[in-house]
Coordinates of N, CA and C in Angstrom, one line a residue:
M59 N -16.9 17.4 -29.8 CA -18.2 16.7 -29.4 C -18.2 16.5 -27.9
A60 N -19.3 16.9 -27.3 CA -19.4 16.8 -25.8 C -19.5 15.4 -25.4
R61 N -18.9 15.1 -24.2 CA -19.0 13.8 -23.7 C -20.4 13.5 -23.1
T62 N -20.8 12.3 -23.1 CA -22.1 11.9 -22.5 C -22.0 11.9 -21.0
K63 N -22.9 12.5 -20.4 CA -22.9 12.6 -18.9 C -23.1 11.2 -18.3
V64 N -22.4 10.9 -17.3 CA -22.6 9.6 -16.6 C -23.6 9.7 -15.5
Q65 N -24.1 8.5 -15.1 CA -25.0 8.5 -14.0 C -24.2 8.7 -12.7
L66 N -24.5 9.7 -12.0 CA -23.7 10.0 -10.8 C -24.0 9.1 -9.6
S67 N -23.0 8.8 -8.9 CA -23.1 8.0 -7.6 C -21.8 8.2 -6.9
R68 N -21.8 7.8 -5.7 CA -20.5 7.9 -4.9 C -19.4 7.1 -5.6
E69 N -19.8 6.0 -6.2 CA -18.9 5.1 -6.8 C -18.3 5.7 -8.1
T70 N -19.1 6.3 -8.9 CA -18.6 6.9 -10.2 C -17.8 8.1 -9.9
I71 N -18.1 8.8 -8.8 CA -17.3 10.0 -8.4 C -15.9 9.5 -7.9
A72 N -16.0 8.5 -7.1 CA -14.7 7.9 -6.6 C -13.8 7.5 -7.7
A73 N -14.4 6.7 -8.7 CA -13.6 6.2 -9.8 C -13.0 7.4 -10.6
A74 N -13.8 8.4 -10.8 CA -13.2 9.6 -11.6 C -12.1 10.2 -10.8
A75 N -12.2 10.4 -9.5 CA -11.2 11.0 -8.7 C -9.9 10.1 -8.7
L76 N -10.1 8.8 -8.6 CA -8.9 7.9 -8.7 C -8.2 8.0 -10.0
A77 N -9.0 8.1 -11.1 CA -8.4 8.2 -12.4 C -7.6 9.5 -12.6
I78 N -8.1 10.6 -12.0 CA -7.4 11.9 -12.0 C -6.1 11.8 -11.2
A79 N -6.1 11.2 -10.0 CA -5.0 11.0 -9.2 C -3.9 10.2 -9.8
D80 N -4.3 9.1 -10.5 CA -3.4 8.2 -11.2 C -2.7 9.0 -12.4
A81 N -3.5 9.8 -13.1 CA -2.9 10.4 -14.3 C -2.2 11.7 -14.0
E82 N -2.7 12.5 -13.0 CA -2.1 13.8 -12.8 C -1.6 14.1 -11.4
G83 N -1.7 13.1 -10.5 CA -1.3 13.3 -9.1 C -2.4 13.6 -8.2
F84 N -2.3 13.3 -6.9 CA -3.4 13.5 -6.0 C -3.7 15.0 -5.8
E85 N -2.7 15.9 -6.0 CA -2.9 17.3 -5.8 C -3.9 17.8 -6.9
A86 N -4.1 17.1 -8.0 CA -5.0 17.6 -9.0 C -6.4 17.3 -8.7
V87 N -6.7 16.5 -7.7 CA -8.1 16.1 -7.4 C -8.8 17.2 -6.7
S88 N -9.9 17.6 -7.2 CA -10.7 18.6 -6.6 C -12.2 18.4 -7.1
M89 N -13.1 19.0 -6.4 CA -14.5 18.8 -6.8 C -14.7 19.3 -8.2
R90 N -14.1 20.4 -8.5 CA -14.3 21.0 -9.8 C -13.7 20.1 -10.9
R91 N -12.5 19.6 -10.6 CA -11.8 18.7 -11.6 C -12.5 17.4 -11.8
V92 N -13.1 16.9 -10.7 CA -13.9 15.7 -10.9 C -15.1 15.9 -11.7
A93 N -15.8 17.1 -11.5 CA -17.0 17.4 -12.2 C -16.6 17.6 -13.7
Q94 N -15.5 18.1 -14.0 CA -15.1 18.2 -15.4 C -14.9 16.8 -16.0
E95 N -14.3 16.0 -15.3 CA -14.0 14.6 -15.7 C -15.3 13.9 -16.0
L96 N -16.3 14.2 -15.2 CA -17.6 13.5 -15.4 C -18.6 14.3 -16.3
N97 N -18.1 15.4 -16.8 CA -18.9 16.3 -17.6 C -20.3 16.7 -17.0
V98 N -20.2 17.1 -15.7 CA -21.3 17.6 -15.0 C -21.0 18.9 -14.3
G99 N -22.0 19.6 -13.8 CA -21.7 20.8 -13.0 C -21.1 20.4 -11.6
T100 N -20.3 21.3 -11.1 CA -19.6 21.0 -9.9 C -20.7 20.9 -8.7
M101 N -21.7 21.7 -8.7 CA -22.7 21.6 -7.7 C -23.5 20.3 -7.6
S102 N -23.5 19.7 -8.8 CA -24.3 18.4 -8.8 C -23.6 17.3 -8.0
L103 N -22.3 17.5 -7.8 CA -21.5 16.5 -7.0 C -21.9 16.5 -5.5
Y104 N -22.3 17.7 -5.0 CA -22.5 17.9 -3.6 C -23.7 17.1 -3.0
Y105 N -24.6 16.6 -3.9 CA -25.6 15.7 -3.4 C -25.1 14.4 -3.0
Y106 N -24.0 14.0 -3.6 CA -23.4 12.7 -3.3 C -22.2 12.8 -2.4
V107 N -21.4 13.8 -2.5 CA -20.1 14.0 -1.8 C -20.2 15.5 -1.2
K108 N -20.2 15.6 0.1 CA -20.5 16.9 0.7 C -19.3 17.8 0.7
T109 N -18.1 17.3 0.9 CA -16.9 18.1 1.1 C -15.7 17.4 0.4
K110 N -14.6 18.1 0.4 CA -13.3 17.5 -0.1 C -12.9 16.3 0.8
D111 N -13.1 16.5 2.1 CA -12.8 15.3 3.0 C -13.7 14.1 2.6
D112 N -14.9 14.4 2.3 CA -15.8 13.3 2.0 C -15.4 12.6 0.6
L113 N -14.9 13.5 -0.3 CA -14.4 13.0 -1.5 C -13.2 12.0 -1.3
I114 N -12.3 12.5 -0.4 CA -11.1 11.6 -0.1 C -11.6 10.3 0.6
A115 N -12.6 10.4 1.4 CA -13.1 9.2 2.1 C -13.6 8.2 1.1
V116 N -14.4 8.7 0.0 CA -14.9 7.7 -0.9 C -13.8 7.2 -1.8
M117 N -12.8 8.0 -2.1 CA -11.6 7.5 -2.8 C -10.9 6.3 -2.0
D118 N -10.7 6.6 -0.7 CA -10.1 5.6 0.1 C -10.9 4.3 0.2
D119 N -12.2 4.5 0.3 CA -13.1 3.3 0.4 C -13.1 2.5 -0.9
A120 N -13.0 3.2 -2.1 CA -12.8 2.5 -3.3 C -11.5 1.8 -3.5
L121 N -10.5 2.4 -3.0 CA -9.2 1.7 -3.0 C -9.2 0.4 -2.1
M122 N -9.8 0.5 -0.9 CA -9.8 -0.6 0.0 C -10.7 -1.7 -0.5
S123 N -11.6 -1.4 -1.4 CA -12.5 -2.5 -2.0 C -11.6 -3.4 -2.9
V124 N -10.6 -2.8 -3.5 CA -9.7 -3.6 -4.3 C -8.8 -4.5 -3.5
A125 N -8.6 -4.1 -2.3 CA -7.7 -5.0 -1.4 C -8.5 -6.2 -0.8
L126 N -9.8 -6.2 -1.0 CA -10.6 -7.3 -0.4 C -10.4 -8.6 -1.2
L127 N -10.4 -9.7 -0.5 CA -10.4 -11.0 -1.1 C -11.9 -11.5 -1.3
E128 N -12.1 -12.3 -2.4 CA -13.4 -12.9 -2.6 C -13.7 -13.9 -1.5
S129 N -12.7 -14.6 -1.1 CA -12.9 -15.5 0.1 C -11.5 -15.6 0.8
V130 N -11.5 -15.9 2.1 CA -10.3 -15.9 2.8 C -9.9 -17.4 3.0
P131 N -8.6 -17.7 2.5 CA -8.1 -19.1 2.7 C -8.2 -19.6 4.1
K132 N -8.4 -20.9 4.3 CA -8.6 -21.4 5.7 C -7.4 -21.4 6.6
N133 N -6.2 -21.6 6.0 CA -4.9 -21.6 6.7 C -4.4 -20.2 6.9
W134 N -3.9 -19.8 8.0 CA -3.6 -18.4 8.3 C -2.5 -17.9 7.5
K135 N -1.5 -18.6 7.2 CA -0.3 -18.1 6.5 C -0.7 -17.8 5.0
P136 N -1.3 -18.8 4.3 CA -1.8 -18.4 2.9 C -2.8 -17.3 2.9
A137 N -3.6 -17.2 4.0 CA -4.6 -16.1 4.0 C -3.9 -14.8 4.2
I138 N -3.0 -14.6 5.1 CA -2.3 -13.3 5.3 C -1.5 -13.0 4.1
T139 N -0.9 -14.0 3.5 CA -0.1 -13.8 2.3 C -1.0 -13.2 1.1
A140 N -2.1 -13.8 1.0 CA -3.1 -13.4 -0.1 C -3.5 -11.9 0.2
I141 N -3.9 -11.6 1.4 CA -4.3 -10.3 1.8 C -3.2 -9.3 1.6
A142 N -2.0 -9.6 2.0 CA -0.9 -8.7 1.9 C -0.5 -8.5 0.5
T143 N -0.6 -9.5 -0.3 CA -0.2 -9.4 -1.8 C -1.2 -8.6 -2.5
R144 N -2.5 -8.7 -2.2 CA -3.6 -7.9 -2.8 C -3.4 -6.5 -2.5
T145 N -3.1 -6.2 -1.2 CA -2.9 -4.8 -0.7 C -1.7 -4.2 -1.4
H146 N -0.6 -4.9 -1.4 CA 0.6 -4.5 -2.0 C 0.4 -4.1 -3.5
S147 N -0.3 -5.0 -4.2 CA -0.6 -4.7 -5.6 C -1.4 -3.5 -5.8
M148 N -2.4 -3.2 -4.9 CA -3.2 -2.0 -5.0 C -2.3 -0.8 -4.9
F149 N -1.4 -0.8 -3.9 CA -0.5 0.4 -3.7 C 0.5 0.6 -4.9
L150 N 0.9 -0.5 -5.5 CA 1.8 -0.4 -6.7 C 1.0 0.3 -7.8
R151 N -0.3 0.0 -8.0 CA -1.1 0.6 -9.0 C -1.4 2.1 -8.7
H152 N -1.5 2.4 -7.4 CA -1.8 3.7 -7.0 C -0.8 4.2 -6.0
P153 N 0.5 4.4 -6.3 CA 1.5 4.7 -5.4 C 1.3 6.0 -4.6
W154 N 0.6 7.0 -5.2 CA 0.3 8.3 -4.5 C -0.5 8.0 -3.3
A155 N -1.3 6.9 -3.2 CA -2.1 6.7 -2.0 C -1.3 6.3 -0.8
L156 N -0.1 5.9 -0.9 CA 0.7 5.5 0.2 C 0.9 6.7 1.2
V157 N 0.9 7.9 0.7 CA 1.1 9.1 1.5 C -0.3 9.9 1.6
S158 N -0.9 10.0 0.5 CA -2.1 10.9 0.4 C -3.3 10.4 1.1
M159 N -3.4 9.1 1.3 CA -4.6 8.5 1.9 C -4.4 8.3 3.4
Q160 N -3.3 8.6 4.0 CA -3.0 8.3 5.4 C -4.0 9.0 6.3
S161 N -4.5 10.2 5.9 CA -5.4 10.9 6.8 C -6.9 10.6 6.5
A162 N -7.1 9.7 5.6 CA -8.5 9.4 5.2 C -9.2 8.6 6.3
P163 N -10.5 9.0 6.6 CA -11.2 8.2 7.7 C -11.5 6.8 7.2
S164 N -11.6 5.9 8.1 CA -11.8 4.5 7.8 C -13.3 4.4 7.3
G165 N -13.4 3.7 6.2 CA -14.7 3.4 5.6 C -15.1 2.0 5.8
V166 N -16.2 1.6 5.2 CA -16.8 0.2 5.4 C -15.8 -0.8 4.8
N167 N -15.1 -0.5 3.7 CA -14.2 -1.4 3.1 C -12.9 -1.6 3.9
A168 N -12.5 -0.5 4.5 CA -11.4 -0.6 5.4 C -11.7 -1.6 6.6
M169 N -13.0 -1.5 7.1 CA -13.4 -2.3 8.2 C -13.5 -3.8 7.7
R170 N -14.0 -4.0 6.4 CA -14.0 -5.3 5.9 C -12.6 -5.9 5.7
H171 N -11.7 -5.1 5.3 CA -10.3 -5.5 5.2 C -9.8 -6.0 6.5
M172 N -10.0 -5.2 7.6 CA -9.6 -5.6 8.9 C -10.3 -6.9 9.3
E173 N -11.5 -7.0 9.0 CA -12.3 -8.2 9.4 C -11.7 -9.4 8.7
Q174 N -11.3 -9.3 7.4 CA -10.7 -10.4 6.7 C -9.3 -10.8 7.4
C175 N -8.6 -9.8 7.8 CA -7.3 -10.1 8.4 C -7.5 -10.9 9.7
L176 N -8.5 -10.4 10.5 CA -8.7 -11.1 11.8 C -9.4 -12.5 11.5
E177 N -10.2 -12.6 10.5 CA -10.8 -13.9 10.1 C -9.7 -14.9 9.8
A178 N -8.6 -14.4 9.1 CA -7.5 -15.3 8.8 C -6.8 -15.9 10.0
L179 N -6.8 -15.1 11.1 CA -6.1 -15.5 12.3 C -7.0 -16.1 13.4
A180 N -8.3 -16.2 13.1 CA -9.3 -16.5 14.1 C -9.1 -17.9 14.7
K181 N -8.6 -18.8 13.9 CA -8.5 -20.2 14.4 C -7.1 -20.5 15.0
T182 N -6.2 -19.5 15.1 CA -4.9 -19.7 15.7 C -5.0 -19.5 17.2
S183 N -3.9 -19.8 17.9 CA -3.9 -19.7 19.3 C -3.4 -18.3 19.8
M184 N -3.2 -17.4 18.8 CA -2.7 -16.1 19.2 C -3.7 -15.3 20.0
T185 N -3.1 -14.5 20.9 CA -4.0 -13.6 21.7 C -4.3 -12.4 20.8
A186 N -5.2 -11.6 21.3 CA -5.6 -10.4 20.5 C -4.4 -9.5 20.3
K187 N -3.5 -9.3 21.3 CA -2.3 -8.5 21.1 C -1.4 -9.1 20.1
Q188 N -1.2 -10.4 20.1 CA -0.3 -11.1 19.2 C -0.9 -11.0 17.7
K189 N -2.2 -11.1 17.6 CA -2.7 -10.9 16.2 C -2.5 -9.5 15.7
L190 N -2.8 -8.5 16.5 CA -2.6 -7.1 16.1 C -1.1 -6.8 15.9
T191 N -0.2 -7.4 16.6 CA 1.2 -7.2 16.4 C 1.6 -7.7 15.1
L192 N 1.2 -8.9 14.8 CA 1.5 -9.5 13.5 C 1.0 -8.7 12.3
L193 N -0.3 -8.3 12.4 CA -0.9 -7.5 11.4 C -0.1 -6.2 11.2
A194 N 0.3 -5.6 12.3 CA 1.1 -4.3 12.2 C 2.4 -4.5 11.5
M195 N 3.0 -5.7 11.8 CA 4.3 -6.0 11.2 C 4.1 -6.2 9.7
V196 N 3.1 -6.9 9.3 CA 2.8 -7.2 7.9 C 2.5 -5.8 7.2
D197 N 1.7 -5.0 7.8 CA 1.4 -3.6 7.2 C 2.7 -2.9 7.0
D198 N 3.6 -2.9 8.0 CA 4.9 -2.2 7.9 C 5.7 -2.7 6.7
F199 N 5.7 -4.0 6.5 CA 6.4 -4.6 5.4 C 5.7 -4.2 4.0
V200 N 4.4 -4.3 4.0 CA 3.7 -4.0 2.7 C 3.9 -2.5 2.4
F201 N 3.7 -1.6 3.3 CA 3.9 -0.2 3.0 C 5.3 0.1 2.7
G202 N 6.2 -0.4 3.5 CA 7.6 -0.1 3.2 C 8.1 -0.6 1.9
H203 N 7.7 -1.8 1.5 CA 8.1 -2.3 0.2 C 7.5 -1.5 -1.0
A204 N 6.2 -1.2 -0.8 CA 5.5 -0.4 -1.8 C 6.2 1.0 -2.0
L205 N 6.5 1.6 -0.9 CA 7.2 2.9 -0.9 C 8.6 2.8 -1.7
R206 N 9.3 1.7 -1.4 CA 10.6 1.5 -2.0 C 10.4 1.3 -3.5
E207 N 9.4 0.5 -3.9 CA 9.1 0.3 -5.3 C 8.7 1.6 -6.0
A208 N 7.9 2.4 -5.3 CA 7.6 3.7 -5.9 C 8.8 4.6 -6.1
A209 N 9.7 4.6 -5.1 CA 10.9 5.4 -5.2 C 11.8 4.9 -6.3
S210 N 11.8 3.6 -6.6 CA 12.7 3.0 -7.5 C 12.4 3.4 -9.0
E211 N 11.1 3.9 -9.1 CA 10.7 4.3 -10.4 C 11.4 5.6 -10.9
K212 N 11.9 6.3 -9.9 CA 12.6 7.6 -10.2 C 13.9 7.3 -10.8
E213 N 14.3 8.1 -11.8 CA 15.6 7.9 -12.5 C 16.7 8.3 -11.6
V214 N 17.8 7.5 -11.6 CA 19.0 7.7 -10.8 C 19.9 8.6 -11.6
D215 N 20.5 9.6 -11.0 CA 21.5 10.5 -11.6 C 22.8 9.7 -11.8
L216 N 22.9 8.9 -12.9 CA 24.1 8.1 -13.1 C 25.4 8.9 -13.2
E217 N 25.3 10.1 -13.8 CA 26.5 10.9 -14.0 C 27.0 11.3 -12.7
F218 N 26.2 11.7 -11.7 CA 26.6 12.1 -10.4 C 27.2 10.9 -9.7
A219 N 26.5 9.7 -9.7 CA 27.0 8.5 -9.0 C 28.3 8.1 -9.6
T220 N 28.5 8.1 -10.9 CA 29.7 7.7 -11.5 C 30.9 8.6 -11.1
A221 N 30.6 9.9 -11.1 CA 31.7 10.8 -10.7 C 32.1 10.6 -9.2
Q222 N 31.1 10.3 -8.3 CA 31.4 10.2 -6.9 C 32.2 8.9 -6.7
I223 N 31.9 7.8 -7.4 CA 32.6 6.5 -7.3 C 34.0 6.7 -7.8
A224 N 34.2 7.5 -8.8 CA 35.5 7.7 -9.4 C 36.5 8.4 -8.4
T225 N 35.9 9.1 -7.4 CA 36.8 9.7 -6.4 C 37.6 8.7 -5.5
G226 N 37.1 7.5 -5.5 CA 37.7 6.5 -4.6 C 37.2 6.5 -3.2
D227 N 36.3 7.4 -2.9 CA 35.7 7.5 -1.5 C 34.7 6.5 -1.2
F228 N 34.2 5.7 -2.2 CA 33.2 4.8 -2.0 C 33.6 3.4 -2.5
P229 N 34.6 2.8 -1.9 CA 35.1 1.5 -2.5 C 34.2 0.4 -2.5
Q230 N 33.3 0.3 -1.4 CA 32.3 -0.8 -1.4 C 31.3 -0.7 -2.5
I231 N 30.8 0.5 -2.7 CA 29.9 0.8 -3.8 C 30.6 0.4 -5.2
A232 N 31.8 0.9 -5.3 CA 32.5 0.6 -6.6 C 32.7 -0.9 -6.8
E233 N 33.0 -1.6 -5.8 CA 33.2 -3.0 -5.9 C 31.9 -3.8 -6.3
I234 N 30.8 -3.4 -5.7 CA 29.6 -4.1 -5.9 C 29.0 -3.8 -7.3
F235 N 29.3 -2.6 -7.9 CA 28.8 -2.3 -9.2 C 29.8 -2.3 -10.3
K236 N 31.0 -2.9 -10.0 CA 32.0 -2.9 -11.0 C 31.7 -3.6 -12.3
G237 N 30.7 -4.5 -12.2 CA 30.3 -5.3 -13.4 C 29.1 -4.6 -14.1
G238 N 28.7 -3.5 -13.6 CA 27.5 -2.8 -14.2 C 26.3 -2.9 -13.2
R239 N 25.2 -2.4 -13.7 CA 24.0 -2.4 -12.9 C 23.5 -3.8 -12.6
I240 N 23.1 -4.0 -11.4 CA 22.6 -5.3 -10.9 C 21.1 -5.3 -10.8
E241 N 20.4 -6.2 -11.4 CA 18.9 -6.3 -11.2 C 18.6 -7.1 -9.9
I242 N 18.0 -6.4 -9.0 CA 17.6 -7.1 -7.7 C 16.4 -8.0 -8.0
G243 N 16.4 -9.1 -7.3 CA 15.3 -10.1 -7.5 C 13.9 -9.5 -7.4
K244 N 13.1 -9.8 -8.4 CA 11.8 -9.3 -8.5 C 10.8 -10.0 -7.5
D245 N 11.2 -11.1 -7.0 CA 10.4 -11.9 -6.1 C 10.6 -11.5 -4.6
R246 N 11.4 -10.5 -4.3 CA 11.8 -10.2 -3.0 C 10.6 -9.9 -2.0
F247 N 9.5 -9.4 -2.6 CA 8.3 -9.1 -1.7 C 7.8 -10.4 -1.2
Q248 N 7.6 -11.4 -2.1 CA 7.0 -12.7 -1.6 C 8.0 -13.4 -0.7
V249 N 9.3 -13.3 -1.1 CA 10.3 -14.0 -0.2 C 10.4 -13.4 1.2
G250 N 10.4 -12.0 1.2 CA 10.4 -11.3 2.5 C 9.2 -11.6 3.3
L251 N 8.0 -11.5 2.7 CA 6.8 -11.8 3.4 C 6.7 -13.2 3.9
G252 N 7.2 -14.1 3.1 CA 7.2 -15.5 3.6 C 8.1 -15.7 4.8
L253 N 9.3 -15.1 4.8 CA 10.2 -15.2 5.9 C 9.6 -14.6 7.1
L254 N 8.9 -13.4 7.0 CA 8.3 -12.8 8.1 C 7.2 -13.7 8.8
L255 N 6.4 -14.3 8.0 CA 5.3 -15.1 8.5 C 5.9 -16.4 9.1
E256 N 6.9 -16.9 8.4 CA 7.5 -18.2 8.9 C 8.2 -18.0 10.2
Q257 N 8.8 -16.9 10.4 CA 9.6 -16.7 11.6 C 8.7 -16.1 12.8
Y258 N 7.5 -15.6 12.5 CA 6.7 -15.0 13.6 C 6.2 -16.1 14.5
D259 N 6.7 -16.1 15.7 CA 6.2 -17.1 16.7 C 5.9 -16.4 18.0
P260 N 4.7 -16.1 18.3 CA 4.3 -15.4 19.5 C 4.7 -16.1 20.7
Q261 N 4.9 -17.4 20.7 CA 5.2 -18.2 21.9 C 6.7 -18.2 22.1
R262 N 7.5 -17.7 21.2 CA 9.0 -17.7 21.4 C 9.4 -16.8 22.5
P263 N 10.2 -17.3 23.5 CA 10.6 -16.4 24.6 C 11.4 -15.2 24.1
K264 N 11.3 -14.1 24.7 CA 12.1 -12.9 24.4 C 13.5 -13.1 24.9
L265 N 14.4 -12.6 24.1 CA 15.8 -12.7 24.6 C 16.1 -11.7 25.7
S266 N 16.9 -12.1 26.6 CA 17.3 -11.2 27.7 C 18.3 -10.2 27.1
P267 N 18.5 -9.0 27.7 CA 19.5 -8.0 27.2 C 20.9 -8.6 27.0
E268 N 21.3 -9.5 27.9 CA 22.6 -10.1 27.8 C 22.7 -11.0 26.6
R269 N 21.7 -11.8 26.3 CA 21.7 -12.7 25.1 C 21.6 -11.9 23.8
R270 N 20.9 -10.7 23.8 CA 20.8 -9.9 22.6 C 22.2 -9.3 22.2
R271 N 23.0 -9.1 23.2 CA 24.3 -8.5 23.0 C 25.3 -9.5 22.5
S272 N 25.1 -10.8 22.7 CA 26.1 -11.8 22.3 C 26.1 -12.0 20.8

């Protein structure tokens, strides 16, 4: 039985493309494959999305809409925490986007995301440079943790690891895992983010090279 055609729009096209990427990987996304998913002719998509790059752009814009808050908390630390947590959760649901969306042009929702970040810091005494530095650090943490989480989903070759430990060449690894596999704290994203925001002090004087070496 043929599927019912959907009402085409940039939003429905983006949703179909995201569903394909989630299920089959970003490499499976194409204008033809999206048309099949929507049960329409490929040429009918070009009225809404002109090129493959345009398709990637609408996908990225749809992803960034998920990262937006309904309202930004008044205090900057809870606000940045909420924004970072929402963005992190989005990447955990769509881990392929961590790499595949890096070249996507900024859309209106990416601009709204940046606007919310700056709104969170608007009432602080930070300079423009300090605000952007903090946001870059938070982005580094969010992306890095999400990449690590995506990588942890891959199966570890336990047979290889066990054989290598048995050689005696890795005493520290053997010691740490002698009781079996250890579950790392699930709250480490929130703990790490909290520490980053708590310790960020743009007014703190920089250490001299001599003091850094001590």
